[in-house]
C-alpha positions as a Markdown table, in Angstrom:
| # | Residue | x | y | z |
|---|---|---|---|---|
| 1 | Met | -24.3 | 9.2 | 12.8 |
| 2 | Asp | -26.4 | 10.0 | 9.8 |
| 3 | Gly | -24.5 | 7.7 | 7.4 |
| 4 | Gln | -22.0 | 10.4 | 6.3 |
| 5 | Leu | -18.4 | 10.5 | 7.2 |
| 6 | Val | -17.9 | 13.2 | 9.9 |
| 7 | Gln | -14.8 | 15.2 | 9.1 |
| 8 | Glu | -13.0 | 18.3 | 10.4 |
| 9 | Val | -10.2 | 20.4 | 8.8 |
| 10 | Leu | -7.2 | 21.3 | 11.0 |
| 11 | Arg | -5.0 | 23.9 | 9.3 |
| 12 | Ile | -1.3 | 24.4 | 10.0 |
| 13 | Pro | -0.4 | 27.9 | 11.4 |
| 14 | Ala | 1.0 | 30.0 | 8.6 |
| 15 | Glu | 4.2 | 30.8 | 10.7 |
| 16 | Leu | 5.0 | 27.1 | 10.7 |
| 17 | Gly | 4.4 | 26.3 | 7.1 |
| 18 | Ser | 1.6 | 25.2 | 4.8 |
| 19 | Gly | -0.8 | 22.2 | 4.6 |
| 20 | Gln | -3.5 | 20.8 | 6.7 |
| 21 | Ala | -4.8 | 17.8 | 8.7 |
| 22 | Met | -8.2 | 16.1 | 8.2 |
| 23 | Met | -9.9 | 14.4 | 11.1 |
| 24 | Tyr | -12.4 | 11.7 | 10.0 |
| 25 | Arg | -14.9 | 9.9 | 12.3 |
| 26 | Pro | -16.6 | 7.1 | 10.3 |
| 27 | Glu | -18.4 | 6.0 | 13.5 |
| 28 | Asp | -18.3 | 6.4 | 17.3 |
| 29 | His | -15.2 | 5.2 | 19.2 |
| 30 | Val | -12.8 | 5.5 | 16.2 |
| 31 | Phe | -11.1 | 8.2 | 14.2 |
| 32 | Ala | -8.5 | 8.6 | 11.4 |
| 33 | Leu | -6.3 | 11.7 | 11.1 |
| 34 | Ser | -4.6 | 12.4 | 7.8 |
| 35 | Glu | -1.8 | 14.9 | 7.8 |
| 36 | Arg | -0.1 | 16.4 | 4.8 |
| 37 | Tyr | 2.0 | 19.6 | 5.3 |
| 38 | Glu | 5.4 | 21.2 | 4.8 |
| 39 | Leu | 7.1 | 22.9 | 7.7 |
| 40 | Asn | 9.6 | 25.6 | 7.2 |
| 41 | Arg | 11.0 | 25.1 | 10.7 |
| 42 | Glu | 11.0 | 22.5 | 13.5 |
| 43 | Gly | 7.5 | 22.0 | 14.9 |
| 44 | Ala | 7.0 | 21.2 | 18.6 |
| 45 | Leu | 3.8 | 20.4 | 20.4 |
| 46 | Arg | 3.0 | 19.2 | 24.0 |
| 47 | Val | -0.3 | 17.4 | 24.5 |
| 48 | Asn | -1.9 | 14.9 | 27.0 |
| 49 | Gly | -2.5 | 11.4 | 25.9 |
| 50 | His | -6.0 | 9.9 | 25.2 |
| 51 | Asp | -7.6 | 6.9 | 26.6 |
| 52 | Cys | -7.5 | 4.9 | 23.4 |
| 53 | Leu | -5.2 | 2.9 | 21.2 |
| 54 | Lys | -3.3 | 5.1 | 18.6 |
| 55 | Ile | -1.3 | 4.0 | 15.6 |
| 56 | Gln | 0.6 | 6.3 | 13.3 |
| 57 | Phe | 1.7 | 5.3 | 9.8 |
| 58 | Arg | 4.5 | 7.7 | 8.6 |
| 59 | Leu | 4.9 | 8.0 | 4.9 |
| 60 | Glu | 7.1 | 11.2 | 4.8 |
| 61 | Gly | 9.1 | 13.2 | 7.3 |
| 62 | His | 10.9 | 12.4 | 10.6 |
| 63 | Ala | 9.4 | 12.9 | 14.0 |
| 64 | Ser | 10.1 | 12.1 | 17.7 |
| 65 | Phe | 7.8 | 11.6 | 20.6 |
| 66 | Arg | 8.7 | 11.7 | 24.3 |
| 67 | Phe | 6.2 | 10.3 | 26.8 |
| 68 | Gly | 6.8 | 11.7 | 30.2 |
| 69 | Ser | 10.4 | 11.6 | 31.1 |
| 70 | Lys | 11.3 | 8.0 | 30.3 |
| 71 | His | 10.1 | 6.9 | 26.9 |
| 72 | Leu | 11.3 | 8.2 | 23.6 |
| 73 | Leu | 10.0 | 7.0 | 20.2 |
| 74 | Glu | 11.6 | 8.1 | 16.9 |
| 75 | Leu | 9.9 | 7.6 | 13.6 |
| 76 | Ala | 11.4 | 7.7 | 10.1 |
| 77 | Pro | 9.5 | 7.4 | 6.8 |
| 78 | Tyr | 7.8 | 4.1 | 6.2 |
| 79 | Glu | 7.7 | 3.2 | 9.9 |
| 80 | Ala | 4.6 | 2.7 | 12.0 |
| 81 | Ala | 4.1 | 3.4 | 15.7 |
| 82 | Ile | 1.6 | 2.0 | 18.2 |
| 83 | Val | 0.9 | 3.7 | 21.5 |
| 84 | Leu | -1.2 | 3.1 | 24.6 |
| 85 | Asp | -0.5 | 6.2 | 26.8 |
| 86 | Gly | -3.7 | 7.3 | 28.6 |
| 87 | Ser | -4.9 | 10.8 | 29.4 |
| 88 | Asp | -2.5 | 11.2 | 32.3 |
| 89 | Val | 0.6 | 10.9 | 30.2 |
| 90 | Glu | 2.1 | 14.1 | 28.8 |
| 91 | Lys | 3.5 | 13.8 | 25.3 |
| 92 | Asp | 6.0 | 16.0 | 23.5 |
| 93 | Cys | 6.0 | 15.8 | 19.7 |
| 94 | Leu | 8.9 | 17.2 | 17.6 |
| 95 | Val | 8.5 | 17.2 | 13.8 |
| 96 | Gln | 11.5 | 18.0 | 11.5 |
| 97 | Pro | 11.3 | 20.7 | 8.8 |
| 98 | Gly | 10.2 | 19.5 | 5.4 |
| 99 | Val | 7.2 | 17.5 | 4.0 |
| 100 | Thr | 5.3 | 15.4 | 6.5 |
| 101 | Ser | 2.6 | 12.9 | 5.4 |
| 102 | Thr | 1.0 | 10.5 | 7.9 |
| 103 | Ile | -2.1 | 8.6 | 8.8 |
| 104 | Met | -3.0 | 8.2 | 12.5 |
| 105 | Leu | -5.7 | 5.9 | 13.7 |
| 106 | Gly | -7.3 | 6.0 | 17.2 |
| 107 | Cys | -9.9 | 3.7 | 18.7 |
| 108 | Asp | -11.1 | 2.5 | 22.1 |
| 109 | Ala | -11.6 | -1.0 | 23.4 |
| 110 | Glu | -15.3 | -1.0 | 22.5 |
| 111 | Phe | -14.5 | -0.5 | 18.9 |
| 112 | Leu | -11.9 | -3.3 | 18.8 |
| 113 | Ser | -14.2 | -5.7 | 20.6 |
| 114 | Arg | -16.7 | -5.5 | 17.8 |
| 115 | Tyr | -14.1 | -6.8 | 15.3 |
| 116 | Phe | -11.9 | -8.9 | 17.5 |
| 117 | Glu | -14.2 | -10.7 | 19.9 |
| 118 | Gly | -14.0 | -14.3 | 21.0 |
| 119 | Asp | -10.7 | -16.2 | 21.0 |
| 120 | Cys | -8.0 | -13.4 | 21.0 |
| 121 | Arg | -4.9 | -15.6 | 21.2 |
| 122 | Asp | -3.8 | -14.4 | 17.7 |
| 123 | Leu | -3.7 | -10.8 | 18.8 |
| 124 | Pro | -0.5 | -9.2 | 20.2 |
| 125 | Arg | -0.1 | -9.4 | 24.0 |
| 126 | Gln | -0.7 | -5.6 | 24.5 |
| 127 | Ile | -3.9 | -5.7 | 22.6 |
| 128 | Arg | -5.2 | -8.7 | 24.4 |
| 129 | Gln | -4.6 | -7.0 | 27.7 |
| 130 | Phe | -6.2 | -3.8 | 26.5 |
| 131 | Leu | -9.4 | -5.7 | 25.5 |
| 132 | Ala | -9.4 | -7.8 | 28.6 |
| 133 | Asp | -9.3 | -5.2 | 31.3 |
| 134 | Lys | -9.8 | -1.9 | 29.3 |
| 135 | Ser | -6.8 | -0.5 | 31.2 |
| 136 | Met | -4.3 | 1.9 | 29.7 |
| 137 | Asn | -1.1 | 0.2 | 30.7 |
| 138 | Phe | 1.6 | 2.3 | 29.0 |
| 139 | Tyr | 3.1 | 0.9 | 25.8 |
| 140 | Cys | 4.8 | 2.3 | 22.8 |
| 141 | Gly | 6.7 | 0.6 | 20.0 |
| 142 | Ser | 7.5 | 1.0 | 16.3 |
| 143 | Leu | 8.1 | -1.4 | 13.4 |
| 144 | Pro | 8.6 | -1.1 | 9.6 |
| 145 | Met | 5.5 | -0.6 | 7.5 |
| 146 | Thr | 4.6 | -3.5 | 5.2 |
| 147 | Pro | 3.7 | -2.8 | 1.5 |
| 148 | Ser | 0.1 | -3.3 | 2.3 |
| 149 | Met | 0.3 | -0.7 | 5.1 |
| 150 | Val | 1.8 | 1.8 | 2.7 |
| 151 | Ala | -0.8 | 1.1 | 0.1 |
| 152 | Ala | -3.8 | 1.4 | 2.6 |
| 153 | Ser | -2.4 | 4.6 | 4.1 |
| 154 | Arg | -1.9 | 6.3 | 0.8 |
| 155 | Ala | -5.3 | 5.2 | -0.3 |
| 156 | Leu | -6.8 | 7.1 | 2.7 |
| 157 | Leu | -4.8 | 10.2 | 1.9 |
| 158 | Val | -6.0 | 10.4 | -1.7 |
| 159 | Ser | -9.5 | 8.9 | -1.5 |
| 160 | Thr | -12.1 | 10.5 | -3.8 |
| 161 | His | -15.1 | 8.5 | -2.5 |
| 162 | Thr | -18.1 | 10.5 | -1.5 |
| 163 | Gly | -21.1 | 10.2 | 0.8 |
| 164 | Val | -22.0 | 6.9 | 2.5 |
| 165 | Ile | -19.5 | 5.1 | 0.2 |
| 166 | Arg | -16.7 | 7.3 | 1.6 |
| 167 | Arg | -17.7 | 6.4 | 5.2 |
| 168 | Ala | -17.7 | 2.7 | 4.4 |
| 169 | Tyr | -14.4 | 3.0 | 2.6 |
| 170 | Phe | -12.7 | 4.6 | 5.6 |
| 171 | Gln | -14.2 | 2.0 | 7.9 |
| 172 | Ala | -12.8 | -0.8 | 5.8 |
| 173 | Lys | -9.4 | 0.7 | 5.4 |
| 174 | Ile | -9.1 | 1.4 | 9.2 |
| 175 | Val | -9.9 | -2.2 | 9.9 |
| 176 | Glu | -7.4 | -3.3 | 7.2 |
| 177 | Leu | -4.7 | -1.2 | 8.8 |
| 178 | Leu | -5.5 | -2.5 | 12.3 |
| 179 | Cys | -5.3 | -6.1 | 11.1 |
| 180 | Asp | -1.9 | -5.5 | 9.3 |
| 181 | Met | -0.5 | -3.8 | 12.3 |
| 182 | Phe | -1.6 | -6.5 | 14.8 |
| 183 | Gln | -0.3 | -9.2 | 12.5 |
| 184 | Ser | 3.1 | -7.5 | 12.3 |
| 185 | Leu | 3.2 | -6.6 | 16.0 |
| 186 | Gly | 2.4 | -10.2 | 16.9 |
| 187 | Ala | 5.2 | -11.4 | 14.7 |
| 188 | Ser | 7.6 | -9.0 | 16.3 |
| 189 | Glu | 6.9 | -10.5 | 19.7 |
| 190 | Thr | 9.0 | -13.4 | 18.6 |
| 191 | Pro | 12.6 | -12.7 | 19.9 |
| 192 | Asp | 14.7 | -11.2 | 17.0 |
| 193 | Thr | 17.6 | -13.5 | 16.4 |
| 194 | Leu | 19.3 | -11.2 | 13.8 |
| 195 | Pro | 22.3 | -9.2 | 14.9 |
| 196 | Ser | 21.8 | -5.5 | 15.0 |
| 197 | Arg | 24.3 | -5.0 | 12.2 |
| 198 | Val | 22.2 | -7.2 | 9.9 |
| 199 | Ile | 19.0 | -5.5 | 10.9 |
| 200 | Ala | 20.6 | -2.1 | 10.0 |
| 201 | Gln | 21.6 | -3.5 | 6.6 |
| 202 | Leu | 18.0 | -4.7 | 5.9 |
| 203 | Glu | 16.5 | -1.4 | 7.0 |
| 204 | Ser | 18.9 | 0.4 | 4.6 |
| 205 | Val | 17.8 | -1.8 | 1.7 |
| 206 | Arg | 14.1 | -1.3 | 2.5 |
| 207 | Glu | 14.6 | 2.5 | 2.8 |
| 208 | Arg | 16.5 | 2.6 | -0.5 |
| 209 | Ile | 13.6 | 0.7 | -2.2 |
| 210 | His | 11.1 | 3.3 | -1.1 |
| 211 | Gln | 13.3 | 6.2 | -2.1 |
| 212 | Gln | 14.7 | 4.9 | -5.4 |
| 213 | Phe | 12.0 | 2.5 | -6.7 |
| 214 | Ala | 12.0 | 4.3 | -10.1 |
| 215 | Gln | 15.6 | 3.4 | -10.7 |
| 216 | Pro | 16.6 | 0.0 | -12.2 |
| 217 | Leu | 17.4 | -1.6 | -8.9 |
| 218 | Thr | 18.5 | -5.2 | -8.8 |
| 219 | Val | 18.9 | -7.6 | -5.8 |
| 220 | Thr | 22.6 | -7.9 | -6.5 |
| 221 | Glu | 23.1 | -4.2 | -6.5 |
| 222 | Leu | 21.1 | -3.7 | -3.3 |
| 223 | Ala | 23.1 | -6.5 | -1.6 |
| 224 | His | 26.5 | -5.1 | -2.7 |
| 225 | Ala | 25.5 | -1.6 | -1.4 |
| 226 | Val | 25.2 | -2.9 | 2.1 |
| 227 | Gly | 28.2 | -5.3 | 2.0 |
| 228 | Thr | 26.5 | -8.7 | 1.5 |
| 229 | Asn | 25.7 | -11.1 | -1.3 |
| 230 | Glu | 22.4 | -11.6 | -3.2 |
| 231 | Ser | 21.6 | -15.0 | -1.7 |
| 232 | Lys | 22.1 | -13.9 | 1.9 |
| 233 | Leu | 20.1 | -10.7 | 1.4 |
| 234 | Ser | 17.2 | -12.5 | -0.2 |
| 235 | Arg | 17.0 | -15.0 | 2.6 |
| 236 | Leu | 17.3 | -12.5 | 5.4 |
| 237 | Phe | 15.0 | -9.9 | 3.8 |
| 238 | Arg | 12.2 | -12.5 | 3.4 |
| 239 | Glu | 12.8 | -13.7 | 7.0 |
| 240 | Arg | 12.3 | -10.2 | 8.4 |
| 241 | Tyr | 9.6 | -8.7 | 6.1 |
| 242 | Gly | 7.7 | -11.7 | 4.9 |
| 243 | Val | 8.2 | -11.2 | 1.2 |
| 244 | Pro | 11.2 | -11.5 | -1.2 |
| 245 | Val | 13.1 | -8.3 | -2.1 |
| 246 | Tyr | 11.9 | -8.3 | -5.7 |
| 247 | Glu | 8.3 | -8.7 | -4.6 |
| 248 | Tyr | 8.6 | -5.9 | -2.1 |
| 249 | Leu | 10.1 | -3.6 | -4.8 |
| 250 | Arg | 7.3 | -4.6 | -7.2 |
| 251 | Asn | 4.6 | -3.8 | -4.6 |
| 252 | Val | 6.1 | -0.4 | -3.9 |
| 253 | Arg | 6.2 | 0.4 | -7.6 |
| 254 | Leu | 2.7 | -0.7 | -8.4 |
| 255 | Asn | 1.1 | 1.0 | -5.4 |
| 256 | Arg | 2.8 | 4.2 | -6.4 |
| 257 | Ala | 1.5 | 3.7 | -10.0 |
| 258 | Arg | -2.0 | 3.2 | -8.8 |
| 259 | Glu | -1.7 | 6.5 | -6.9 |
| 260 | Leu | -0.4 | 8.3 | -10.0 |
| 261 | Leu | -3.2 | 7.0 | -12.1 |
| 262 | Arg | -5.5 | 9.5 | -10.3 |
| 263 | Ser | -3.7 | 12.4 | -12.0 |
| 264 | Pro | -4.7 | 13.3 | -15.6 |
| 265 | Asn | -1.3 | 14.9 | -16.1 |
| 266 | Tyr | 0.5 | 11.7 | -16.9 |
| 267 | Thr | -0.1 | 9.1 | -19.6 |
| 268 | Ile | 0.1 | 5.4 | -18.7 |
| 269 | Thr | 3.5 | 5.3 | -20.5 |
| 270 | Asp | 4.7 | 8.2 | -18.4 |
| 271 | Ile | 3.6 | 6.4 | -15.2 |
| 272 | Ala | 5.3 | 3.2 | -16.2 |
| 273 | Leu | 8.6 | 5.0 | -16.6 |
| 274 | Met | 8.1 | 7.0 | -13.4 |
| 275 | Val | 7.8 | 3.8 | -11.3 |
| 276 | Gly | 10.7 | 2.0 | -12.9 |
| 277 | Tyr | 9.2 | 0.0 | -15.8 |
| 278 | Glu | 11.2 | 0.5 | -19.0 |
| 279 | His | 8.5 | -1.2 | -21.1 |
| 280 | Pro | 4.8 | -0.2 | -20.7 |
| 281 | Ala | 3.7 | -3.7 | -21.7 |
| 282 | Asn | 5.6 | -5.2 | -18.8 |
| 283 | Phe | 4.1 | -2.6 | -16.5 |
| 284 | Ala | 0.6 | -3.4 | -17.7 |
| 285 | Thr | 1.1 | -7.1 | -17.2 |
| 286 | Ala | 2.4 | -6.6 | -13.6 |
| 287 | Phe | -0.4 | -4.2 | -12.8 |
| 288 | Arg | -3.1 | -6.6 | -14.0 |
| 289 | Lys | -1.5 | -9.4 | -12.1 |
| 290 | Glu | -1.5 | -7.4 | -8.9 |
| 291 | Phe | -4.8 | -5.6 | -9.1 |
| 292 | Gly | -6.9 | -7.7 | -11.5 |
| 293 | Ile | -7.5 | -4.8 | -13.9 |
| 294 | Ser | -5.5 | -3.0 | -16.6 |
| 295 | Pro | -3.8 | 0.4 | -15.8 |
| 296 | Arg | -6.4 | 2.0 | -18.2 |
| 297 | Gln | -9.3 | 0.4 | -16.2 |
| 298 | Gly | -7.5 | 1.5 | -13.0 |
| 299 | Arg | -7.5 | 5.1 | -14.2 |
| 300 | Ile | -11.2 | 5.0 | -14.9 |
| 301 | Val | -11.9 | 3.6 | -11.4 |
| 302 | Ser | -9.7 | 6.2 | -9.8 |
| 303 | Val | -11.4 | 9.2 | -11.3 |
| 304 | Gln | -15.0 | 8.0 | -10.8 |
């Protein structure tokens, strides 16, 4: 490596739609693939696996993955998947028409060992085994993206950093996403005691927050929409996702605002309204509390 971020553009065939994917290699043994495209019909692809750990963070679009003849993994927006499949496993990928936006990370055991050496008891079981014997024992799983995963994935998609700063930025975000994924995966190893009906209710609330964050949502309204009460929803949502409903909603709004600040087409007042804040002063207070700077300062940082 010469200190620059190695990248490669992968364009979508015109007959499928429009858009592109970008492959980034900040250093040996790791890559990040950002995808942003719109398909006019269903896209299907068959590939062999790779002898590395792969994690996909899906921000937009639905997709399904079949590994061999036994394992099926379906991903919806704001879900993340982790896969250990090896080069001997055939994978069929089916992407639904419409807009797709994802970040995929890939790394081998050598890369992980540099960051997670020593006592690995805090790592998920599958990662501990991968590091211990370097073997590709098949595993695939999915879980909801946390607000920090959403923010970091979007940051990679819209990064404007250049040169060696861009390379360092990608390295940092890749490690951040790995840490968030491992933390969530480790927590998911604890047996889920919630009934499937309750989990479906919570997922419905979470999905509605991501889709309708600009609307004046309340915890009471969200609870009634899934047939429960405010107190029960608040308790169960925090138990499953680690943060209260109102904090999750605020994180989604503010991370979207930070992304919109990159565009010169909107005033700060416009952005406040676009992410669900009726009063710009309240938006500015929340933004400063979350990021330590004002929205105006955030805009300056974004365009530098």
